mmCIF file with all atom_site columns, C-alpha atoms in Angstrom:
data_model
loop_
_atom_site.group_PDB
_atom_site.id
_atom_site.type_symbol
_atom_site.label_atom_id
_atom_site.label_alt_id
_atom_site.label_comp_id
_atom_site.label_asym_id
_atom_site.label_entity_id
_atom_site.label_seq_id
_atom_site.pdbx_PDB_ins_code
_atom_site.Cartn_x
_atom_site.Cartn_y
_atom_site.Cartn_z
_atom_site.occupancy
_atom_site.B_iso_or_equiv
_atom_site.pdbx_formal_charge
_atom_site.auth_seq_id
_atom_site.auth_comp_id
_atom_site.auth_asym_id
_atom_site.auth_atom_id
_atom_site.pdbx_PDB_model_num
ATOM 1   C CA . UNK G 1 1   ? 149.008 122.546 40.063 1.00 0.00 ? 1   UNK G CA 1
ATOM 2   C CA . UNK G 1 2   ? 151.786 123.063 42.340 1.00 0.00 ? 2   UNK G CA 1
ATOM 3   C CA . UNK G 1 3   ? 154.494 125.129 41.228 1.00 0.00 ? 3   UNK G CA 1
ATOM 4   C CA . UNK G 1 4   ? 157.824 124.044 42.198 1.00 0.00 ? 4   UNK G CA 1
ATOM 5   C CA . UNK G 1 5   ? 161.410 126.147 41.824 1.00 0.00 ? 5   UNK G CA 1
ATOM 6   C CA . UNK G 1 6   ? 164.312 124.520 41.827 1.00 0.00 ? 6   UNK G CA 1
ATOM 7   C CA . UNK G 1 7   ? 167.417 125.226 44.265 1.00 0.00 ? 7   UNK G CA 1
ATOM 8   C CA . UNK G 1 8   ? 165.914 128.423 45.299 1.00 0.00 ? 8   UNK G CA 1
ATOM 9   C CA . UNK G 1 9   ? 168.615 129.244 48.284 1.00 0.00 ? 9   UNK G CA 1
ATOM 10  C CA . UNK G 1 10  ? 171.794 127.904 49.423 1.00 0.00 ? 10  UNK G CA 1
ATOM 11  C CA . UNK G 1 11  ? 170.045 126.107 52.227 1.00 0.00 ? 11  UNK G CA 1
ATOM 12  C CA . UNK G 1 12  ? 166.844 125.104 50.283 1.00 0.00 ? 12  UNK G CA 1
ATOM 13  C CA . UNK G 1 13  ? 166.449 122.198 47.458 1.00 0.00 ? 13  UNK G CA 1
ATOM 14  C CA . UNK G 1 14  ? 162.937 123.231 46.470 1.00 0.00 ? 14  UNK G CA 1
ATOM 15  C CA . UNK G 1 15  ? 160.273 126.282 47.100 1.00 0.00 ? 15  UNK G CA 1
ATOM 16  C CA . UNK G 1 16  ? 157.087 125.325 45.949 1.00 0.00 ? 16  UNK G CA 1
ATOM 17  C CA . UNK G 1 17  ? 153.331 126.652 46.484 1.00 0.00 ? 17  UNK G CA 1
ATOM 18  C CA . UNK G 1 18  ? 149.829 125.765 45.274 1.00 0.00 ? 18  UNK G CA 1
ATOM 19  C CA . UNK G 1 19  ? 148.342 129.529 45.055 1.00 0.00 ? 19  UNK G CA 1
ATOM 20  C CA . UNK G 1 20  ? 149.329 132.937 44.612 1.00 0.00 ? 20  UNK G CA 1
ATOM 21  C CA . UNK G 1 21  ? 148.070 135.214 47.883 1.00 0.00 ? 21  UNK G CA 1
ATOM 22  C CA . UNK G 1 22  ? 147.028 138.635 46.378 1.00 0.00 ? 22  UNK G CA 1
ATOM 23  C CA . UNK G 1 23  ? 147.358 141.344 49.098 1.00 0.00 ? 23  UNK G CA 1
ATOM 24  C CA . UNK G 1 24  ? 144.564 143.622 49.036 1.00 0.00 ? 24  UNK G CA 1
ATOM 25  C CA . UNK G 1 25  ? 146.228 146.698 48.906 1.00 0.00 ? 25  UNK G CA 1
ATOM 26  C CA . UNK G 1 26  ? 146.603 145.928 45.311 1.00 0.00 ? 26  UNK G CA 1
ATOM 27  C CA . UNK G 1 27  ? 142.604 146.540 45.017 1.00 0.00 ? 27  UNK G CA 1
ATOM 28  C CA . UNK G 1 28  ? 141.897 143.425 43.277 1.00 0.00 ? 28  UNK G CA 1
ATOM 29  C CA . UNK G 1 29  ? 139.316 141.417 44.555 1.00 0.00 ? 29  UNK G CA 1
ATOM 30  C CA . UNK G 1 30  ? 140.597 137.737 44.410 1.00 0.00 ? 30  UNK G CA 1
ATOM 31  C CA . UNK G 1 31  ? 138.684 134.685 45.891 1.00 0.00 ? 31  UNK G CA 1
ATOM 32  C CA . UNK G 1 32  ? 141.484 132.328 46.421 1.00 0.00 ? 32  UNK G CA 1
ATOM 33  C CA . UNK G 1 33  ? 143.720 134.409 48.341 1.00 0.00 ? 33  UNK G CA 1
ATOM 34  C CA . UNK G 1 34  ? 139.956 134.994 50.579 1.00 0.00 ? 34  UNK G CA 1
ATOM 35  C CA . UNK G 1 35  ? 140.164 131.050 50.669 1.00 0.00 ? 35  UNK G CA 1
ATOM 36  C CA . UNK G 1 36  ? 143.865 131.169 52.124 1.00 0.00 ? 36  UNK G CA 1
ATOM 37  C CA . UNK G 1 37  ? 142.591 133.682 54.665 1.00 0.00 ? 37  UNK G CA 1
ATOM 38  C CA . UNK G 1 38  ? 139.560 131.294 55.770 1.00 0.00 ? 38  UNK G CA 1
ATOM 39  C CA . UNK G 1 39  ? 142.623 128.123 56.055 1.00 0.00 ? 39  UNK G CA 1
ATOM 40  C CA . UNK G 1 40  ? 144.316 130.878 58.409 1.00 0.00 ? 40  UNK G CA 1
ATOM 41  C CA . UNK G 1 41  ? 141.091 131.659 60.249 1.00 0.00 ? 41  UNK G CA 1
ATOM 42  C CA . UNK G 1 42  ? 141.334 127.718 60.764 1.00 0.00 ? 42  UNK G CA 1
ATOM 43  C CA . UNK G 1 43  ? 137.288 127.863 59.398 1.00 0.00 ? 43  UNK G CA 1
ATOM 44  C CA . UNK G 1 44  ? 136.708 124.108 59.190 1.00 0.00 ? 44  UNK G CA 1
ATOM 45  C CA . UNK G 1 45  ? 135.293 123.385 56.051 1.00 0.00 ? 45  UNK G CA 1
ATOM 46  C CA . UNK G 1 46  ? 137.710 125.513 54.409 1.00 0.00 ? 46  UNK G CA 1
ATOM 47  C CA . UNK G 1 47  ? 140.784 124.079 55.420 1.00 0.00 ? 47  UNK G CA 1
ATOM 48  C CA . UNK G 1 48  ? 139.506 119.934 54.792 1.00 0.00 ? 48  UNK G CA 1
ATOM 49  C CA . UNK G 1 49  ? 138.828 121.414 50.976 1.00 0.00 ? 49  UNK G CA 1
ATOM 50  C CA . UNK G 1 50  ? 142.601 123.501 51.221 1.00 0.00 ? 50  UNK G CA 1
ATOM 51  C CA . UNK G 1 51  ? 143.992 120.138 52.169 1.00 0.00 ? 51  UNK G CA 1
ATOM 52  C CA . UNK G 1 52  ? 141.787 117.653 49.739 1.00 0.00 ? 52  UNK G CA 1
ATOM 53  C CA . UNK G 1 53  ? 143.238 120.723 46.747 1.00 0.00 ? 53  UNK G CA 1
ATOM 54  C CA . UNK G 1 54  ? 147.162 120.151 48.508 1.00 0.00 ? 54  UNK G CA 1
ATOM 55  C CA . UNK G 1 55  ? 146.882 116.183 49.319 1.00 0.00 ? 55  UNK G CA 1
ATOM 56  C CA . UNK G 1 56  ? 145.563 114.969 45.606 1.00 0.00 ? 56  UNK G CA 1
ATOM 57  C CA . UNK G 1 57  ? 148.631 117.354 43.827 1.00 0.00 ? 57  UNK G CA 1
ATOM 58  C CA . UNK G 1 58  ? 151.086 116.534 46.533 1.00 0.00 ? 58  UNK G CA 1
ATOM 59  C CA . UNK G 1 59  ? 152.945 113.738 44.869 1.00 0.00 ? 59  UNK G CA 1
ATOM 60  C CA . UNK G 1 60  ? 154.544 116.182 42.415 1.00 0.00 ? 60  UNK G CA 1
ATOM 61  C CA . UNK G 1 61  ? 157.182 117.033 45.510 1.00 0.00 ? 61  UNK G CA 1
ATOM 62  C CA . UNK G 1 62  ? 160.221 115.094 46.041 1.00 0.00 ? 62  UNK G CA 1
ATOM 63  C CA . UNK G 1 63  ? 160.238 112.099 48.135 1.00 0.00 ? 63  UNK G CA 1
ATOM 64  C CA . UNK G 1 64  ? 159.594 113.356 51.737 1.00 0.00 ? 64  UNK G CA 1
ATOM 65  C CA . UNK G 1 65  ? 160.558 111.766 54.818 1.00 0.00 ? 65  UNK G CA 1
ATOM 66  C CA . UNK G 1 66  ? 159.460 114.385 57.548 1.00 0.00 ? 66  UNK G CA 1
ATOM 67  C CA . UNK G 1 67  ? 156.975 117.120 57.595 1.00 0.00 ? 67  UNK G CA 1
ATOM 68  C CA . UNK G 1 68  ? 157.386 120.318 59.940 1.00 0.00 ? 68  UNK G CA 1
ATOM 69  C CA . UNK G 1 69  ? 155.520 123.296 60.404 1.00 0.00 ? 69  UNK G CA 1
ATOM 70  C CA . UNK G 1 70  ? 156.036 126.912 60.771 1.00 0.00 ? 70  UNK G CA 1
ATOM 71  C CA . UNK G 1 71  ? 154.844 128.645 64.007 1.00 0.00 ? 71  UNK G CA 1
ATOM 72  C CA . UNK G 1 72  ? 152.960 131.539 64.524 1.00 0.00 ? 72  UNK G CA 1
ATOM 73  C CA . UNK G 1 73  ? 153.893 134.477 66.557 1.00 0.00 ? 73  UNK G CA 1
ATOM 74  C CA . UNK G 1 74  ? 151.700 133.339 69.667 1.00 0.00 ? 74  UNK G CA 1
ATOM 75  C CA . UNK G 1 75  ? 153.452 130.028 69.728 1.00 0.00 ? 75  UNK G CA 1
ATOM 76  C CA . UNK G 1 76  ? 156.048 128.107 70.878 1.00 0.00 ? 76  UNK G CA 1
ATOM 77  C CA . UNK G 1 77  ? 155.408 124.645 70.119 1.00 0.00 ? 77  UNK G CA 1
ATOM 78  C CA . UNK G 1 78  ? 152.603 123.196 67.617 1.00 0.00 ? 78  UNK G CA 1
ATOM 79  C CA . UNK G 1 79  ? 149.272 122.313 69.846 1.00 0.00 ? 79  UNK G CA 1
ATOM 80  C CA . UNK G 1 80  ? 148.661 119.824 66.753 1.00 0.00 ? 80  UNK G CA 1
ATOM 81  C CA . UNK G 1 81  ? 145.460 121.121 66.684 1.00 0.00 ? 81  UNK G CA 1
ATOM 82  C CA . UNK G 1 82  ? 145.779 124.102 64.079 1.00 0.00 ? 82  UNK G CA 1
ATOM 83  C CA . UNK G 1 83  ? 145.293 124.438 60.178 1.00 0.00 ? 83  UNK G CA 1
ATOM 84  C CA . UNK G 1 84  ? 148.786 123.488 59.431 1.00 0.00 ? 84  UNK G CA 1
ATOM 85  C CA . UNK G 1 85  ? 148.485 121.000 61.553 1.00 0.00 ? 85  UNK G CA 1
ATOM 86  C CA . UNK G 1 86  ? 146.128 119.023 60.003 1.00 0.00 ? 86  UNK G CA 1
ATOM 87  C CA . UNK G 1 87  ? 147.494 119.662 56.184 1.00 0.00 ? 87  UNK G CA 1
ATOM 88  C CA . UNK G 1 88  ? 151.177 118.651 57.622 1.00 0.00 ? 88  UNK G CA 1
ATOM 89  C CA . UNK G 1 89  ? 149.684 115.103 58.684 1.00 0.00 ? 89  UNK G CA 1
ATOM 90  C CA . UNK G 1 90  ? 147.502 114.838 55.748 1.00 0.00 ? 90  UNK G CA 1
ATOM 91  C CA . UNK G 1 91  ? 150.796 115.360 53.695 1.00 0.00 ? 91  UNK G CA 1
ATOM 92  C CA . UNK G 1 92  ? 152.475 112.802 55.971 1.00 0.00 ? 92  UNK G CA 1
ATOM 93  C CA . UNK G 1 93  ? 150.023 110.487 55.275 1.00 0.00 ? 93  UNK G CA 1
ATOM 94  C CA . UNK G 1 94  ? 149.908 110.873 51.362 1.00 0.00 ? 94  UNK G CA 1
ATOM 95  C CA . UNK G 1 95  ? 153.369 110.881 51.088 1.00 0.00 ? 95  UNK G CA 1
ATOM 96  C CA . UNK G 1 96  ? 153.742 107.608 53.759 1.00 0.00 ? 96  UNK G CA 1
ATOM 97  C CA . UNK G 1 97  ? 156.340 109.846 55.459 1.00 0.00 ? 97  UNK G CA 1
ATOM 98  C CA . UNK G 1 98  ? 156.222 111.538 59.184 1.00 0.00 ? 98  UNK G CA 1
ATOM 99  C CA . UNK G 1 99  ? 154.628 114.384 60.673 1.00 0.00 ? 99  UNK G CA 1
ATOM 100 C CA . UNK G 1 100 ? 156.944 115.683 63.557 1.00 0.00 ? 100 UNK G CA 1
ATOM 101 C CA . UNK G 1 101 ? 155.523 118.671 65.412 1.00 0.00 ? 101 UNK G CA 1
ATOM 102 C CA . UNK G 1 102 ? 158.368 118.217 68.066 1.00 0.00 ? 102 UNK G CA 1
ATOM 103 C CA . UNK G 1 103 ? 161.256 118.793 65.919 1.00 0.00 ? 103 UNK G CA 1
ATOM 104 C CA . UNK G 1 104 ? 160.484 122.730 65.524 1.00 0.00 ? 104 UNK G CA 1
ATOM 105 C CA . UNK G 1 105 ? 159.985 125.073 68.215 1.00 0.00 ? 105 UNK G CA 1
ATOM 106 C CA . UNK G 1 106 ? 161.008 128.577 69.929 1.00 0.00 ? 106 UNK G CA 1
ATOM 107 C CA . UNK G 1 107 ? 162.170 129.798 72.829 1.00 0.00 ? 107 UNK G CA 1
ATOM 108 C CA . UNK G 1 108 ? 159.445 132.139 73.435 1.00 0.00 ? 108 UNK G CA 1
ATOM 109 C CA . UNK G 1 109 ? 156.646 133.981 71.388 1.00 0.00 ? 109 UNK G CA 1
ATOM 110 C CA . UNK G 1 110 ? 157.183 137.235 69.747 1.00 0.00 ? 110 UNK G CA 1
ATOM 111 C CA . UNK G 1 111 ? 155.300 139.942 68.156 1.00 0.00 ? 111 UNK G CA 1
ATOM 112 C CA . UNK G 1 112 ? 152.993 139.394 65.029 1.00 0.00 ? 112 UNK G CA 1
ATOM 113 C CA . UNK G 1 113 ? 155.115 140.080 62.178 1.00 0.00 ? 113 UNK G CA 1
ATOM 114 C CA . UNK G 1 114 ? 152.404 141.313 59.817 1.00 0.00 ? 114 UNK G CA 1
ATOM 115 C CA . UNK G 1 115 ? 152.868 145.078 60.300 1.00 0.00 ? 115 UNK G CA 1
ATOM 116 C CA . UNK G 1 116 ? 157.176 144.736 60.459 1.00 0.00 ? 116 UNK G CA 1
ATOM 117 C CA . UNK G 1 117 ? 159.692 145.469 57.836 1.00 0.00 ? 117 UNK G CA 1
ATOM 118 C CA . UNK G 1 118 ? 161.958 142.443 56.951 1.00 0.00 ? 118 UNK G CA 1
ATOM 119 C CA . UNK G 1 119 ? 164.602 143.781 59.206 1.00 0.00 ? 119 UNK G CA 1
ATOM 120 C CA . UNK G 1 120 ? 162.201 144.278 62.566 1.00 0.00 ? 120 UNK G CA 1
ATOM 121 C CA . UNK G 1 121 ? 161.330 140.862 61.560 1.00 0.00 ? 121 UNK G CA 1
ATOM 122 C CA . UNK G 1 122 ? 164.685 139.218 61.327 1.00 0.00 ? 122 UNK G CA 1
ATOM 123 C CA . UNK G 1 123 ? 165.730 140.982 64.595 1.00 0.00 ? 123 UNK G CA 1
ATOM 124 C CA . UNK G 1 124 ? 162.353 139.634 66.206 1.00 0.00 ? 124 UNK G CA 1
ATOM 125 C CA . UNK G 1 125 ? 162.964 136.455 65.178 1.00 0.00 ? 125 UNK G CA 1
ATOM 126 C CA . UNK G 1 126 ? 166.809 135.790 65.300 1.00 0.00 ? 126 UNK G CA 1
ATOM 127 C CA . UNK G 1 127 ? 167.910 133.680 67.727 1.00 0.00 ? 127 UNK G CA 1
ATOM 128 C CA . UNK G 1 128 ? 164.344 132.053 68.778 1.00 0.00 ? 128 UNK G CA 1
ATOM 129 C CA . UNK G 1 129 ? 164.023 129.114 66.314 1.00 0.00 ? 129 UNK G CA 1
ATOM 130 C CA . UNK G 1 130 ? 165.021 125.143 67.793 1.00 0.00 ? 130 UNK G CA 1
ATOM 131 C CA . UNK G 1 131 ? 165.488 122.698 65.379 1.00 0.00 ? 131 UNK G CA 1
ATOM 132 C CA . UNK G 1 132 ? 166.154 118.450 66.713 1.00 0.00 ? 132 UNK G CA 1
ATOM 133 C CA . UNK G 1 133 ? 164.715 115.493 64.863 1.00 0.00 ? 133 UNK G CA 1
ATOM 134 C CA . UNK G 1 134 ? 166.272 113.570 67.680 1.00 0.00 ? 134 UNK G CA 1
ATOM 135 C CA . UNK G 1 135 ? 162.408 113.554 69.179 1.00 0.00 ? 135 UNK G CA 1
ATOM 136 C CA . UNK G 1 136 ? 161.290 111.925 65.318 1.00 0.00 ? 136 UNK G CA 1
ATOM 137 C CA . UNK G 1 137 ? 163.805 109.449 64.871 1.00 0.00 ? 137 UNK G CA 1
ATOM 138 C CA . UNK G 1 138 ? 163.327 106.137 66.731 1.00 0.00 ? 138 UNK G CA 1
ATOM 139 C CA . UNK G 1 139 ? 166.088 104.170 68.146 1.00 0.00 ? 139 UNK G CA 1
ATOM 140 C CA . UNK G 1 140 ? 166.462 101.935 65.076 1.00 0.00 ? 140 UNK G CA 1
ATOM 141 C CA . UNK G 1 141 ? 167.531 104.771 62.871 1.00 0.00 ? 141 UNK G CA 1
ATOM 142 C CA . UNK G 1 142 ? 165.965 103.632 59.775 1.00 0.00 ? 142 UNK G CA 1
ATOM 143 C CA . UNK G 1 143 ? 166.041 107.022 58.048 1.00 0.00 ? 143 UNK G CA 1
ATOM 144 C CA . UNK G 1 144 ? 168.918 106.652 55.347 1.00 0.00 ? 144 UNK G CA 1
ATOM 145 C CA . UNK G 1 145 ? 170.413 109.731 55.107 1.00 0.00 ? 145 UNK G CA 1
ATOM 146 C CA . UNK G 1 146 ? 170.558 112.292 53.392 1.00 0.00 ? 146 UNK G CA 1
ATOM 147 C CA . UNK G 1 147 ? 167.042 112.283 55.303 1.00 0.00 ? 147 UNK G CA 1
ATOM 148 C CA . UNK G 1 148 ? 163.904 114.699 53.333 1.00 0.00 ? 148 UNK G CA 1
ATOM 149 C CA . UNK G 1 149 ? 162.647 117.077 55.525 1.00 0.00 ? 149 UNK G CA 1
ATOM 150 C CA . UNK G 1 150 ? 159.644 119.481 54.057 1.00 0.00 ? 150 UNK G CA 1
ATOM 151 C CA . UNK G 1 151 ? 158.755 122.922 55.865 1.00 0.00 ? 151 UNK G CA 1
ATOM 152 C CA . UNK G 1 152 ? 155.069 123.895 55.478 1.00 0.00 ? 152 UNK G CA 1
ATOM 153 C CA . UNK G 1 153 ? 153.563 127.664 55.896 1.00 0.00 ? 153 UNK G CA 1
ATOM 154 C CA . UNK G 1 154 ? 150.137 129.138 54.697 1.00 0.00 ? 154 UNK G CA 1
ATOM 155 C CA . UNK G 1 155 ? 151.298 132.360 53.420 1.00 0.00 ? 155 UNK G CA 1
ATOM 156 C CA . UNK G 1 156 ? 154.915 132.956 52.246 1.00 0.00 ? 156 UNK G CA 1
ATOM 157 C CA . UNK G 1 157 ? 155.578 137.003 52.002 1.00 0.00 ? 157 UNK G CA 1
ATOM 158 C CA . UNK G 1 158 ? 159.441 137.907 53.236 1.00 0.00 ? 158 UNK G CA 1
ATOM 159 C CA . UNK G 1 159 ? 160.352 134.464 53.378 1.00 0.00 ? 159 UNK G CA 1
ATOM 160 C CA . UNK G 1 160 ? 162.033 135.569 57.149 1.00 0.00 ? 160 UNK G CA 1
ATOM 161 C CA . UNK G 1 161 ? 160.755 132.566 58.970 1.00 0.00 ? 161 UNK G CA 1
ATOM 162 C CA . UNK G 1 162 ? 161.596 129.874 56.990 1.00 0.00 ? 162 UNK G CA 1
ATOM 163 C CA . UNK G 1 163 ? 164.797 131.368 56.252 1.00 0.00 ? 163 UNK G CA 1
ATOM 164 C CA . UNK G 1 164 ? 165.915 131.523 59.657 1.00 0.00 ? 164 UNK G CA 1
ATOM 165 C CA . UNK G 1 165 ? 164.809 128.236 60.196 1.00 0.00 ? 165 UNK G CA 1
ATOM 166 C CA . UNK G 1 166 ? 166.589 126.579 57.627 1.00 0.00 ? 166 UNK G CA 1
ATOM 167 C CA . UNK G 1 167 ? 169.793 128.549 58.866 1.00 0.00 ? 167 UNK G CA 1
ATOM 168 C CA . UNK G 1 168 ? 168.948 127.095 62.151 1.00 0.00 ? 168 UNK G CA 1
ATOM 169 C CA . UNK G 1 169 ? 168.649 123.432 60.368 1.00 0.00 ? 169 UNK G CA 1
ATOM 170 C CA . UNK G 1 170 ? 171.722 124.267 58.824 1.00 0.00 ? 170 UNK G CA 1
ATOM 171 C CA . UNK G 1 171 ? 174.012 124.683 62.041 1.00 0.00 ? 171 UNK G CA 1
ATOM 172 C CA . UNK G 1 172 ? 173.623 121.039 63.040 1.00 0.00 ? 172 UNK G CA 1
ATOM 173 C CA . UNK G 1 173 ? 172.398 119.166 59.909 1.00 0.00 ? 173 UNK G CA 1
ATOM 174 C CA . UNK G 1 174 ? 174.313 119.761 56.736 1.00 0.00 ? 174 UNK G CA 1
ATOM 175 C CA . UNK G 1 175 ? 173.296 118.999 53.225 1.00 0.00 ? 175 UNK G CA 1
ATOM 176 C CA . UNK G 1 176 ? 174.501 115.285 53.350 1.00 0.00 ? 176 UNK G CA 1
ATOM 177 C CA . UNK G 1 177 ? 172.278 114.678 56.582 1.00 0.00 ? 177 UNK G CA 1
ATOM 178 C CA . UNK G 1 178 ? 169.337 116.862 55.889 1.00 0.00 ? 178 UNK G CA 1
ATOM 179 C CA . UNK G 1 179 ? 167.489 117.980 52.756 1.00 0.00 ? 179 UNK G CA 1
ATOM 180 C CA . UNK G 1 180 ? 165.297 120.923 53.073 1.00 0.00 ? 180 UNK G CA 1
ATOM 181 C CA . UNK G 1 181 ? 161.937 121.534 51.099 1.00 0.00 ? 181 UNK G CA 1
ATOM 182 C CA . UNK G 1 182 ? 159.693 124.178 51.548 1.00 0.00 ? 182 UNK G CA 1
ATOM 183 C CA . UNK G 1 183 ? 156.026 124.503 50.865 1.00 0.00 ? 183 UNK G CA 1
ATOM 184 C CA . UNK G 1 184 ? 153.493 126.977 51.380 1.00 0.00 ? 184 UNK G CA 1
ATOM 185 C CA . UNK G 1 185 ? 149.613 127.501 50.439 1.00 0.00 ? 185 UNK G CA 1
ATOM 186 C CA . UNK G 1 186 ? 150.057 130.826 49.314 1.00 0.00 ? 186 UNK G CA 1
ATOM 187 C CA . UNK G 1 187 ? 152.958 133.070 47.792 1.00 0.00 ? 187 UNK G CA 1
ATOM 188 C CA . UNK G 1 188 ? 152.492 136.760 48.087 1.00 0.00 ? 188 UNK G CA 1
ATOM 189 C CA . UNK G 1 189 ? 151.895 138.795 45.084 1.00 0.00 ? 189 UNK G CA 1
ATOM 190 C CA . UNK G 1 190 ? 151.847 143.049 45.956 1.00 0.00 ? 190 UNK G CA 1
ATOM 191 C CA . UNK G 1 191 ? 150.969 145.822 43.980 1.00 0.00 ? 191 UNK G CA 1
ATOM 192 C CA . UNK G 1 192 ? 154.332 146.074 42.708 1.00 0.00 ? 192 UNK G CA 1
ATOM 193 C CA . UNK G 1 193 ? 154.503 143.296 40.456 1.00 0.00 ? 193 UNK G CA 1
ATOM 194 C CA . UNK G 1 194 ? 152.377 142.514 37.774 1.00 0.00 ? 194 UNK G CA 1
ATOM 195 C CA . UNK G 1 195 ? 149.217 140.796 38.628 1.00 0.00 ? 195 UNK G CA 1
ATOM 196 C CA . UNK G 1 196 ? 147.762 139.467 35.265 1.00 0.00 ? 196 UNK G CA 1
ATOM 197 C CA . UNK G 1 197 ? 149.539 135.854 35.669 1.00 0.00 ? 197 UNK G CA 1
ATOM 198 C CA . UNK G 1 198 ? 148.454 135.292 39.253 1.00 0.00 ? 198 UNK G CA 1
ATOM 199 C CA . UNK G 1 199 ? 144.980 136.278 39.004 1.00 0.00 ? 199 UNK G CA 1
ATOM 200 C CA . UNK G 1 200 ? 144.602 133.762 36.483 1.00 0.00 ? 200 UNK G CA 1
ATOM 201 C CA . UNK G 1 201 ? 146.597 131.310 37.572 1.00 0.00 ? 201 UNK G CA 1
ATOM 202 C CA . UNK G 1 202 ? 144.276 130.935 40.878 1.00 0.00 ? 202 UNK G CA 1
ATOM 203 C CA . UNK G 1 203 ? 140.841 130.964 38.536 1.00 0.00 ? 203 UNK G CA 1
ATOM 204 C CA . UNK G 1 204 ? 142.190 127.909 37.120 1.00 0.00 ? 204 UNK G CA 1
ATOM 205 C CA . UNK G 1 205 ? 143.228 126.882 40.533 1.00 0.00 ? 205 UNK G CA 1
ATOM 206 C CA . UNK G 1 206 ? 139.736 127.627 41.490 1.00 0.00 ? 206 UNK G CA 1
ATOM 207 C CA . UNK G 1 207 ? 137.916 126.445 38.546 1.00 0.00 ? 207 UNK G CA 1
ATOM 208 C CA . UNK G 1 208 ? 139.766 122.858 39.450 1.00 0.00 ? 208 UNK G CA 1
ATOM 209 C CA . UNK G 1 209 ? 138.839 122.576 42.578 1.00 0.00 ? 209 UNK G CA 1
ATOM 210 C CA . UNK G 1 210 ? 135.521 122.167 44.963 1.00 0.00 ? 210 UNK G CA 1
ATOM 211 C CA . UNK G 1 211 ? 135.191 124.715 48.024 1.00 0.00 ? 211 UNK G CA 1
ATOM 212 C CA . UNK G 1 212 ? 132.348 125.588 50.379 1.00 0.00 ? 212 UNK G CA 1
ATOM 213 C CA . UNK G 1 213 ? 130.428 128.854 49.269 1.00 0.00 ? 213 UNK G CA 1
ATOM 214 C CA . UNK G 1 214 ? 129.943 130.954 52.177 1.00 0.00 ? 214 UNK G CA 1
ATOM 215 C CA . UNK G 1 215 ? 126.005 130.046 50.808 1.00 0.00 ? 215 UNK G CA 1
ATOM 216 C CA . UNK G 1 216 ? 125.841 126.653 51.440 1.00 0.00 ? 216 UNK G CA 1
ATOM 217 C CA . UNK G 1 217 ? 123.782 126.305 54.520 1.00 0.00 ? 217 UNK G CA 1
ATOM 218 C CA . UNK G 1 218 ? 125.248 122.571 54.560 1.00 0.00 ? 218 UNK G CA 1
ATOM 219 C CA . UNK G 1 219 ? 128.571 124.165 55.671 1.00 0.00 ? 219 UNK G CA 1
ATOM 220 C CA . UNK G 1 220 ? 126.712 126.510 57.993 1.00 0.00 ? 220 UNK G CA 1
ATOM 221 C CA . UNK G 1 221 ? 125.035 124.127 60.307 1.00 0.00 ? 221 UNK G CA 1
#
């Protein structure tokens, strides 16, 4: 149930995501987007059941050679211990492709972006991204190129980070060398769109797949 578009940018091959992310100042009450909040609250059981959903649907991507992941605002490389973190070498592992946490970072953290228009966040962000896969590649060089690199976030709302990253990519790798792919868990949805084909896109979503209930003293213990 991953929904893939084609060509989305002029940097980006694919945009895909497995759920819609409902904001709540919509006033809808949706339990997915709640189970995208629990992967970002890196609540265990939650994210081995958001990567069981991701890992079994995962082979509807294109061929993947690399996996990176996005960085939050407190970071400036991955500790390889967070959420994404284990989904990007679960995805790796599916896909029998690499996880390379070395080949993204920033020069320094910045403010949470939450709360900032897309403007305060491209200015916040400009300038900070690092992009090498000289740390991923071994001496051998076995990669054939055009190599498949895929670009993994939780919750997709401006898009600002992963565009300037692929912008980044895109002043030393060009479209012969590098093929970009992005994926997130969760594409916002706001109040301003309709919300009829989301909502019931993630109850079949839901309705497909097996998470924890905040009940089930099994996942309490």
């Amino acid at each position: 149930m991953i929904i893939i578009k084609q060509k989305p940018g002029v940097n980006v091959d694919t945009f895909s995501h497995m759920v819609f992310y409902i904001t709540r100042n919509t006033g809808q009450s949706d339990s997915v987007s709640n189970l995208v909040i629990d992967f970002k609250d890196n609540r265990k059981s939650y994210v081995l059941a958001w990567v069981d959903s991701i890992v079994k649907e995962i082979n509807q991507l294109p061929k993947i050679d690399f996996v990176a992941r996005i960085l939050s605002s407190k970071e400036t490389s991955p500790s390889g211990k967070e959420p994404l973190d284990i989904l990007g070498k679960a995805i790796a592992k599916a896909t029998n492709s690499k996880y390379c946490p070395k080949c993204l970072t920033k020069k320094q953290i910045h403010r949470p972006l939450k709360t900032l228009t897309r403007d305060q966040r491209i200015n916040e962000l400009n300038n900070l991204y690092k992009f090498s896969l000289l740390n991923c590649l071994s001496a051998k060089n076995e990669y054939a190129k055009p190599i498949s690199l895929l670009i993994i976030d939780d919750v997709y709302t401006t898009g600002t980070s992963m565009d300037l990253v692929c912008r980044e990519i895109r002043k030393k790798y060009t479209k012969d060398e590098i093929i970009i792919h992005l994926f997130v868990i969760g594409r916002t949805t706001s109040a301003k769109h309709s919300l009829e084909v989301p909502i019931k896109y993630n109850q079949e979503f839901f309705s497909a797949n097996q998470f924890p209930s905040i009940l089930d003293e099994s996942f309490m213990k």
